[in-house]
Amino acid sequence: MPIRFPLLPALALAAIGLAAAPPPARAQAQSDRLEDFMIMDVCVDQHDRIEPALVPGDRDCTRRRNIRAGEAVPYHMHNFPNPGAPCPQRLGTVSKDNIPIDKHGVTRIVSFYDRGVDHSCPDAKPDAPTFGKLDTGREGGSVQWIDEHWGYIMGSWSPVALSYWLTPSCAGAPDTSGRFRYGWVIGPATLPPEGQGGFAVFQSKLVTNKDGQEPEAGACPKRFAKPFTMWMRDRFTYKDGKSLDSLISLRFSSSAKDGQGPGPATQVEITYWTKEFGLTRWEKWGRDDWVHPRSKMAVATLGKTLFESGTCSPPYSFRSSPVPGLTIADSGSGDDYSRTLTQGGDSHAWHMSLCSDYTNIVKDPDGGLVVPWGQALSDIFWAE
């Protein structure tokens, strides 16, 4: 099934609050396309058939490509358990698949998280969730797409709510998936060389419907937030020890008035994307003055708790900043992961409070299955 794009005319980039134009179009290798960093790879034989016993990184995986919609998934990406966790959690607590899903002849990329336990453990409870079995009361994920300019997350769903980002695109595409265009931007469709990055500001408004209600056709917000987005392409060593070509994407909760930095933002989510696995790692950070609204715990305290859990390795260390005048320096105290951001005389420490590294790869014992995740997805993200 060929990949199709939303039937939405290309918008003038200035109309979506861009602070930095995308890189100029040029001939690029397959590995420089963001699309290849959004979809997990499978190992294939000389006839392009999936090798179910192999995963990217295995010595015998000499040929690989993006998994295609409808193909059996031969392995799953798990997070890492706490070193002291009981046996049922030895496969982690969450499994992730980054796969294309076809609905009504339209393709989107889905990052699905699947909760479960290892039922081969003698102390696993029979009614505990099982990996690979759809349970919409426990699981969820995000729907992504990419056009000629940017790759982006359109929305997400969970047992709590259906959420989506409406953007100024809704004025021209009020009843199609185009209204979610550039809701949560990951990075440019054509990636920069290793060691380089960029930044931009996009307008969006998060809409959360706790009852699962879908957006009304024609609904368009009067005001939009302006989160600051920054990205770097570089090699990064994940918790499993593999050093992979990665796109590290940062989405701050707000931006400076001139669009040249995060400004007053107090939170940032960081996603790591690789050619081998797609969405490979997720982090949440808070500025030193941020306090969790429910637990009332300071972010520095949350950072120490995460560090002690041992579930994630150190985060990416910036060797340069893609934003003029913004410096990013590691500042860990030995019992947490932190960095200092300084711009225009304003300096703050930031602490990593949550993290999931999905390089705990588990091969499917049955040689792969066609996962049922598409059944849980709202059609609004596939409406052209």
Short mmCIF file of C-alpha atoms in Angstrom, two decimals:
data_model
loop_
_atom_site.label_atom_id
_atom_site.label_comp_id
_atom_site.label_asym_id
_atom_site.label_seq_id
_atom_site.Cartn_x
_atom_site.Cartn_y
_atom_site.Cartn_z
CA MET A 1 0.00 0.00 0.00
CA PRO A 2 1.63 3.29 -1.02
CA ILE A 3 1.94 5.99 1.60
CA ARG A 4 -0.53 8.84 1.07
CA PHE A 5 -0.38 12.38 2.36
CA PRO A 6 -3.26 14.44 3.76
CA LEU A 7 -5.15 16.26 1.03
CA LEU A 8 -4.19 19.67 2.35
CA PRO A 9 -2.39 22.34 0.34
CA ALA A 10 1.05 23.21 1.61
CA LEU A 11 0.79 26.14 4.01
CA ALA A 12 3.10 29.13 3.91
CA LEU A 13 5.62 28.33 6.62
CA ALA A 14 5.39 31.79 8.14
CA ALA A 15 1.69 31.19 8.78
CA ILE A 16 2.43 28.52 11.38
CA GLY A 17 4.84 30.62 13.40
CA LEU A 18 8.09 29.19 12.10
CA ALA A 19 11.22 30.55 13.75
CA ALA A 20 13.62 28.67 11.49
CA ALA A 21 12.99 27.54 7.91
CA PRO A 22 13.48 23.87 6.99
CA PRO A 23 16.75 22.86 5.35
CA PRO A 24 16.87 23.37 1.57
CA ALA A 25 15.72 20.47 -0.56
CA ARG A 26 18.57 18.34 -1.87
CA ALA A 27 19.25 14.78 -2.90
CA GLN A 28 19.51 12.70 0.25
CA ALA A 29 20.27 9.12 1.10
CA GLN A 30 17.42 6.98 2.41
CA SER A 31 18.91 7.22 5.90
CA ASP A 32 18.46 11.02 5.95
CA ARG A 33 14.66 10.80 5.77
CA LEU A 34 12.84 11.34 9.05
CA GLU A 35 10.26 8.77 7.95
CA ASP A 36 12.93 6.08 8.36
CA PHE A 37 13.45 7.21 11.97
CA MET A 38 9.73 6.89 12.73
CA ILE A 39 9.13 3.27 11.64
CA MET A 40 10.80 0.20 13.16
CA ASP A 41 12.96 -1.95 10.87
CA VAL A 42 12.76 -5.67 10.25
CA CYS A 43 15.50 -7.97 9.00
CA VAL A 44 14.78 -9.56 5.61
CA ASP A 45 16.27 -12.26 3.39
CA GLN A 46 17.38 -11.86 -0.23
CA HIS A 47 13.74 -12.18 -1.32
CA ASP A 48 12.62 -9.33 0.98
CA ARG A 49 10.88 -11.74 3.37
CA ILE A 50 11.03 -10.99 7.10
CA GLU A 51 13.54 -13.04 9.09
CA PRO A 52 11.56 -13.56 12.32
CA ALA A 53 14.54 -14.80 14.32
CA LEU A 54 16.57 -11.63 13.74
CA VAL A 55 16.34 -8.03 14.92
CA PRO A 56 18.30 -4.96 13.81
CA GLY A 57 21.72 -5.10 15.41
CA ASP A 58 22.09 -8.87 15.17
CA ARG A 59 25.27 -9.90 13.36
CA ASP A 60 23.31 -11.95 10.83
CA CYS A 61 20.89 -9.11 10.03
CA THR A 62 22.59 -8.02 6.81
CA ARG A 63 19.45 -6.69 5.09
CA ARG A 64 16.72 -4.65 6.68
CA ARG A 65 13.90 -2.26 5.81
CA ASN A 66 10.92 -0.50 7.39
CA ILE A 67 8.17 -2.84 8.46
CA ARG A 68 5.09 -2.50 6.26
CA ALA A 69 1.46 -2.11 7.21
CA GLY A 70 -0.18 -5.45 7.92
CA GLU A 71 3.07 -7.42 8.37
CA ALA A 72 3.66 -9.59 11.41
CA VAL A 73 5.84 -7.86 14.02
CA PRO A 74 8.71 -10.26 14.89
CA TYR A 75 9.99 -8.40 17.97
CA HIS A 76 8.82 -5.81 20.47
CA MET A 77 10.61 -2.95 22.19
CA HIS A 78 10.34 -3.07 25.98
CA ASN A 79 11.43 -0.64 28.64
CA PHE A 80 13.84 -1.72 31.36
CA PRO A 81 12.67 -2.87 34.79
CA ASN A 82 14.07 -1.69 38.08
CA PRO A 83 17.05 -3.98 38.85
CA GLY A 84 15.25 -5.17 41.97
CA ALA A 85 11.91 -5.77 40.29
CA PRO A 86 10.16 -9.15 40.76
CA CYS A 87 10.28 -11.78 38.02
CA PRO A 88 6.97 -10.88 36.29
CA GLN A 89 8.47 -7.47 35.46
CA ARG A 90 11.72 -8.76 33.98
CA LEU A 91 10.45 -7.81 30.49
CA GLY A 92 9.75 -4.30 31.73
CA THR A 93 6.31 -2.84 32.21
CA VAL A 94 5.65 -1.54 28.69
CA SER A 95 6.17 -2.92 25.18
CA LYS A 96 6.26 -0.57 22.19
CA ASP A 97 5.71 -1.06 18.45
CA ASN A 98 6.34 1.69 15.89
CA ILE A 99 4.46 0.56 12.81
CA PRO A 100 2.43 1.87 9.86
CA ILE A 101 -1.33 1.29 10.09
CA ASP A 102 -3.70 1.41 7.10
CA LYS A 103 -7.29 2.53 7.53
CA HIS A 104 -9.60 3.24 4.61
CA GLY A 105 -6.66 3.29 2.21
CA VAL A 106 -4.73 5.89 4.25
CA THR A 107 -1.50 5.14 6.11
CA ARG A 108 -0.34 6.64 9.39
CA ILE A 109 2.54 5.72 11.70
CA VAL A 110 1.52 4.52 15.15
CA SER A 111 3.59 4.21 18.31
CA PHE A 112 1.58 1.88 20.52
CA TYR A 113 2.38 1.07 24.13
CA ASP A 114 1.32 -2.30 25.44
CA ARG A 115 1.30 -3.09 29.17
CA GLY A 116 1.94 -6.59 30.43
CA VAL A 117 3.97 -8.95 32.59
CA ASP A 118 6.04 -12.06 31.94
CA HIS A 119 3.56 -14.89 32.45
CA SER A 120 6.36 -17.49 32.37
CA CYS A 121 7.29 -16.36 35.89
CA PRO A 122 5.91 -18.66 38.61
CA ASP A 123 4.61 -15.72 40.66
CA ALA A 124 2.79 -14.00 37.78
CA LYS A 125 -0.88 -13.52 38.56
CA PRO A 126 -3.18 -15.24 36.04
CA ASP A 127 -5.29 -12.11 35.60
CA ALA A 128 -2.28 -9.82 35.06
CA PRO A 129 -2.16 -8.05 31.66
CA THR A 130 -0.56 -9.96 28.80
CA PHE A 131 1.80 -8.47 26.21
CA GLY A 132 0.44 -8.63 22.67
CA LYS A 133 -3.22 -8.69 23.66
CA LEU A 134 -5.27 -5.55 23.04
CA ASP A 135 -6.64 -4.08 26.26
CA THR A 136 -8.01 -0.60 25.65
CA GLY A 137 -8.50 -0.16 29.39
CA ARG A 138 -4.74 -0.20 29.98
CA GLU A 139 -2.99 0.77 26.78
CA GLY A 140 -2.62 3.58 24.25
CA GLY A 141 -0.20 5.38 21.97
CA SER A 142 0.24 8.17 19.46
CA VAL A 143 -0.50 8.70 15.77
CA GLN A 144 2.16 10.36 13.62
CA TRP A 145 2.61 11.53 10.08
CA ILE A 146 5.11 13.25 7.84
CA ASP A 147 4.79 15.54 4.82
CA GLU A 148 7.32 17.24 2.58
CA HIS A 149 8.38 19.61 5.38
CA TRP A 150 7.96 18.06 8.82
CA GLY A 151 7.28 14.89 10.78
CA TYR A 152 4.75 15.36 13.57
CA ILE A 153 2.49 13.73 16.15
CA MET A 154 -1.20 14.31 15.38
CA GLY A 155 -2.68 13.08 18.63
CA SER A 156 -2.77 10.27 21.17
CA TRP A 157 -5.15 8.09 23.11
CA SER A 158 -5.07 6.29 26.44
CA PRO A 159 -7.48 4.74 28.91
CA VAL A 160 -7.93 8.27 30.27
CA ALA A 161 -8.69 10.29 27.16
CA LEU A 162 -8.46 10.89 23.45
CA SER A 163 -6.18 13.87 22.86
CA TYR A 164 -5.18 15.78 19.75
CA TRP A 165 -3.42 18.97 18.75
CA LEU A 166 -5.47 21.38 16.69
CA THR A 167 -3.41 23.86 14.66
CA PRO A 168 -4.06 26.83 12.37
CA SER A 169 -4.46 24.22 9.63
CA CYS A 170 -7.99 23.63 10.96
CA ALA A 171 -9.13 26.80 9.20
CA GLY A 172 -8.46 25.23 5.80
CA ALA A 173 -9.16 21.59 6.67
CA PRO A 174 -11.83 21.63 9.39
CA ASP A 175 -13.15 18.11 8.84
CA THR A 176 -10.00 16.22 7.81
CA SER A 177 -6.87 15.02 9.56
CA GLY A 178 -5.17 18.09 8.14
CA ARG A 179 -6.42 20.03 11.16
CA PHE A 180 -3.78 18.20 13.23
CA ARG A 181 -0.93 19.10 10.87
CA TYR A 182 2.20 20.22 12.79
CA GLY A 183 0.51 19.65 16.15
CA TRP A 184 3.63 18.22 17.84
CA VAL A 185 6.55 18.57 15.47
CA ILE A 186 9.32 15.98 15.75
CA GLY A 187 11.75 17.46 13.22
CA PRO A 188 12.31 18.25 9.54
CA ALA A 189 11.41 15.68 6.89
CA THR A 190 14.98 15.91 5.60
CA LEU A 191 17.38 15.53 8.51
CA PRO A 192 20.54 17.57 9.01
CA PRO A 193 23.97 15.89 9.06
CA GLU A 194 25.22 14.25 12.24
CA GLY A 195 26.07 16.78 14.94
CA GLN A 196 23.71 19.46 13.60
CA GLY A 197 20.19 20.53 14.50
CA GLY A 198 17.64 23.30 14.32
CA PHE A 199 14.63 24.88 16.01
CA ALA A 200 11.18 26.25 15.25
CA VAL A 201 8.00 27.52 16.87
CA PHE A 202 4.64 26.07 15.85
CA GLN A 203 1.17 27.00 17.03
CA SER A 204 -1.08 24.31 18.48
CA LYS A 205 -3.77 23.72 21.08
CA LEU A 206 -4.09 20.48 22.99
CA VAL A 207 -7.66 19.24 23.22
CA THR A 208 -8.38 16.39 25.64
CA ASN A 209 -11.71 14.59 25.61
CA LYS A 210 -11.96 12.34 28.64
CA ASP A 211 -15.09 10.69 27.33
CA GLY A 212 -13.40 9.86 24.04
CA GLN A 213 -15.53 12.37 22.15
CA GLU A 214 -14.13 13.27 18.74
CA PRO A 215 -13.63 16.90 17.65
CA GLU A 216 -16.51 18.68 16.00
CA ALA A 217 -16.06 19.36 12.32
CA GLY A 218 -15.21 23.00 11.79
CA ALA A 219 -14.04 23.53 15.38
CA CYS A 220 -11.04 25.85 15.39
CA PRO A 221 -9.54 27.50 18.50
CA LYS A 222 -9.34 31.27 18.78
CA ARG A 223 -5.94 31.07 20.46
CA PHE A 224 -3.00 28.69 20.19
CA ALA A 225 -0.02 27.90 22.39
CA LYS A 226 3.47 28.38 20.94
CA PRO A 227 5.74 25.58 22.18
CA PHE A 228 9.42 25.78 21.28
CA THR A 229 10.76 22.82 19.32
CA MET A 230 14.45 22.00 18.99
CA TRP A 231 16.23 18.99 17.49
CA MET A 232 19.69 17.49 17.09
CA ARG A 233 20.88 14.60 14.98
CA ASP A 234 23.71 12.72 16.64
CA ARG A 235 24.84 9.32 17.82
CA PHE A 236 23.57 8.25 21.20
CA THR A 237 24.30 5.21 23.36
CA TYR A 238 21.12 3.62 24.69
CA LYS A 239 20.73 1.54 27.83
CA ASP A 240 21.31 -1.71 25.94
CA GLY A 241 24.76 -0.38 24.93
CA LYS A 242 24.02 0.21 21.24
CA SER A 243 25.26 3.48 19.76
CA LEU A 244 22.70 4.56 17.15
CA ASP A 245 22.25 7.43 14.72
CA SER A 246 19.42 9.34 16.43
CA LEU A 247 17.19 12.35 16.09
CA ILE A 248 16.77 13.91 19.54
CA SER A 249 13.67 16.10 19.55
CA LEU A 250 12.80 18.53 22.38
CA ARG A 251 9.36 20.12 22.76
CA PHE A 252 9.22 22.82 25.44
CA SER A 253 5.96 23.93 27.01
CA SER A 254 6.31 27.49 25.69
CA SER A 255 8.71 29.77 23.85
CA ALA A 256 10.37 33.16 24.09
CA LYS A 257 8.47 36.06 22.52
CA ASP A 258 11.00 36.28 19.67
CA GLY A 259 10.85 32.54 19.03
CA GLN A 260 14.57 32.15 19.61
CA GLY A 261 14.47 29.90 22.66
CA PRO A 262 12.30 28.22 25.31
CA GLY A 263 11.81 31.47 27.23
CA PRO A 264 9.58 30.93 30.29
CA ALA A 265 9.00 27.21 29.63
CA THR A 266 9.13 25.04 32.76
CA GLN A 267 8.71 21.60 31.15
CA VAL A 268 10.12 19.76 28.15
CA GLU A 269 9.51 16.31 26.67
CA ILE A 270 12.36 14.73 24.73
CA THR A 271 11.93 11.92 22.23
CA TYR A 272 14.69 9.88 20.58
CA TRP A 273 14.13 8.40 17.11
CA THR A 274 16.32 5.85 15.31
CA LYS A 275 16.39 4.17 11.90
CA GLU A 276 16.45 0.77 13.56
CA PHE A 277 13.49 1.12 15.91
CA GLY A 278 11.56 4.38 15.41
CA LEU A 279 10.61 6.04 18.72
CA THR A 280 13.30 4.55 20.95
CA ARG A 281 13.40 6.63 24.13
CA TRP A 282 11.26 9.22 25.94
CA GLU A 283 12.18 11.66 28.70
CA LYS A 284 10.37 14.34 30.68
CA TRP A 285 12.27 17.20 32.28
CA GLY A 286 11.29 20.08 34.55
CA ARG A 287 12.92 23.40 35.31
CA ASP A 288 14.31 23.80 38.81
CA ASP A 289 11.26 25.82 39.94
CA TRP A 290 8.67 23.34 38.60
CA VAL A 291 6.60 21.35 41.12
CA HIS A 292 4.43 18.37 40.19
CA PRO A 293 0.82 19.65 40.35
CA ARG A 294 -0.62 16.49 41.96
CA SER A 295 2.14 15.06 44.16
CA LYS A 296 3.50 18.55 45.03
CA MET A 297 7.00 17.10 44.74
CA ALA A 298 9.82 19.34 43.48
CA VAL A 299 11.36 18.24 40.19
CA ALA A 300 14.78 17.83 41.83
CA THR A 301 13.26 15.24 44.19
CA LEU A 302 11.58 13.44 41.29
CA GLY A 303 14.91 13.43 39.48
CA LYS A 304 16.66 11.69 42.36
CA THR A 305 13.90 9.06 42.50
CA LEU A 306 14.30 8.35 38.79
CA PHE A 307 18.08 8.13 39.09
CA GLU A 308 17.81 5.63 41.95
CA SER A 309 15.41 3.43 39.96
CA GLY A 310 18.15 2.51 37.46
CA THR A 311 15.65 2.15 34.61
CA CYS A 312 17.39 4.62 32.28
CA SER A 313 20.96 5.40 31.29
CA PRO A 314 22.35 8.98 31.14
CA PRO A 315 20.59 11.28 28.66
CA TYR A 316 22.06 12.82 25.52
CA SER A 317 24.86 15.30 26.20
CA PHE A 318 24.76 18.28 23.86
CA ARG A 319 28.11 18.89 22.22
CA SER A 320 26.71 22.09 20.68
CA SER A 321 23.49 24.09 20.75
CA PRO A 322 21.38 24.56 17.62
CA VAL A 323 19.98 27.82 19.02
CA PRO A 324 22.14 30.98 18.85
CA GLY A 325 22.83 32.34 22.33
CA LEU A 326 21.49 29.26 24.14
CA THR A 327 24.03 27.14 26.02
CA ILE A 328 23.22 23.63 27.26
CA ALA A 329 25.63 22.18 29.82
CA ASP A 330 25.46 18.99 31.86
CA SER A 331 25.24 19.70 35.57
CA GLY A 332 24.47 16.38 37.25
CA SER A 333 25.22 16.22 40.98
CA GLY A 334 25.91 12.50 40.98
CA ASP A 335 22.47 11.49 42.21
CA ASP A 336 20.30 12.72 39.34
CA TYR A 337 20.40 13.66 35.64
CA SER A 338 20.36 17.41 35.13
CA ARG A 339 21.59 20.16 32.83
CA THR A 340 21.74 23.93 32.86
CA LEU A 341 20.21 26.08 30.12
CA THR A 342 21.49 29.64 29.86
CA GLN A 343 20.29 32.35 27.48
CA GLY A 344 20.38 36.11 27.68
CA GLY A 345 21.53 36.18 31.27
CA ASP A 346 18.76 33.82 32.40
CA SER A 347 20.01 30.49 33.72
CA HIS A 348 18.12 27.50 35.13
CA ALA A 349 18.90 23.93 36.07
CA TRP A 350 16.65 21.28 34.55
CA HIS A 351 16.10 17.78 35.97
CA MET A 352 15.01 14.59 34.21
CA SER A 353 11.99 13.33 36.16
CA LEU A 354 10.67 10.51 33.92
CA CYS A 355 12.27 8.25 31.33
CA SER A 356 11.58 5.12 29.29
CA ASP A 357 14.30 3.53 27.17
CA TYR A 358 12.82 0.92 24.81
CA THR A 359 15.99 -0.88 23.73
CA ASN A 360 15.14 -3.91 25.87
CA ILE A 361 14.31 -5.91 22.72
CA VAL A 362 12.21 -9.07 23.07
CA LYS A 363 11.76 -11.42 20.11
CA ASP A 364 8.28 -12.81 19.61
CA PRO A 365 8.45 -16.51 20.56
CA ASP A 366 5.88 -17.35 17.88
CA GLY A 367 7.87 -15.71 15.09
CA GLY A 368 5.69 -12.61 14.98
CA LEU A 369 2.04 -11.69 14.86
CA VAL A 370 -0.09 -9.07 13.17
CA VAL A 371 -0.75 -6.83 16.15
CA PRO A 372 -4.32 -5.68 16.81
CA TRP A 373 -3.47 -2.07 17.66
CA GLY A 374 -5.37 -0.57 14.73
CA GLN A 375 -8.67 -1.60 16.30
CA ALA A 376 -8.20 0.94 19.11
CA LEU A 377 -7.53 3.95 16.90
CA SER A 378 -9.94 6.78 16.21
CA ASP A 379 -10.66 7.32 12.51
CA ILE A 380 -10.19 11.07 12.90
CA PHE A 381 -6.45 10.67 12.30
CA TRP A 382 -7.08 8.90 8.98
CA ALA A 383 -9.75 11.24 7.58
CA GLU A 384 -8.68 12.86 4.32
#
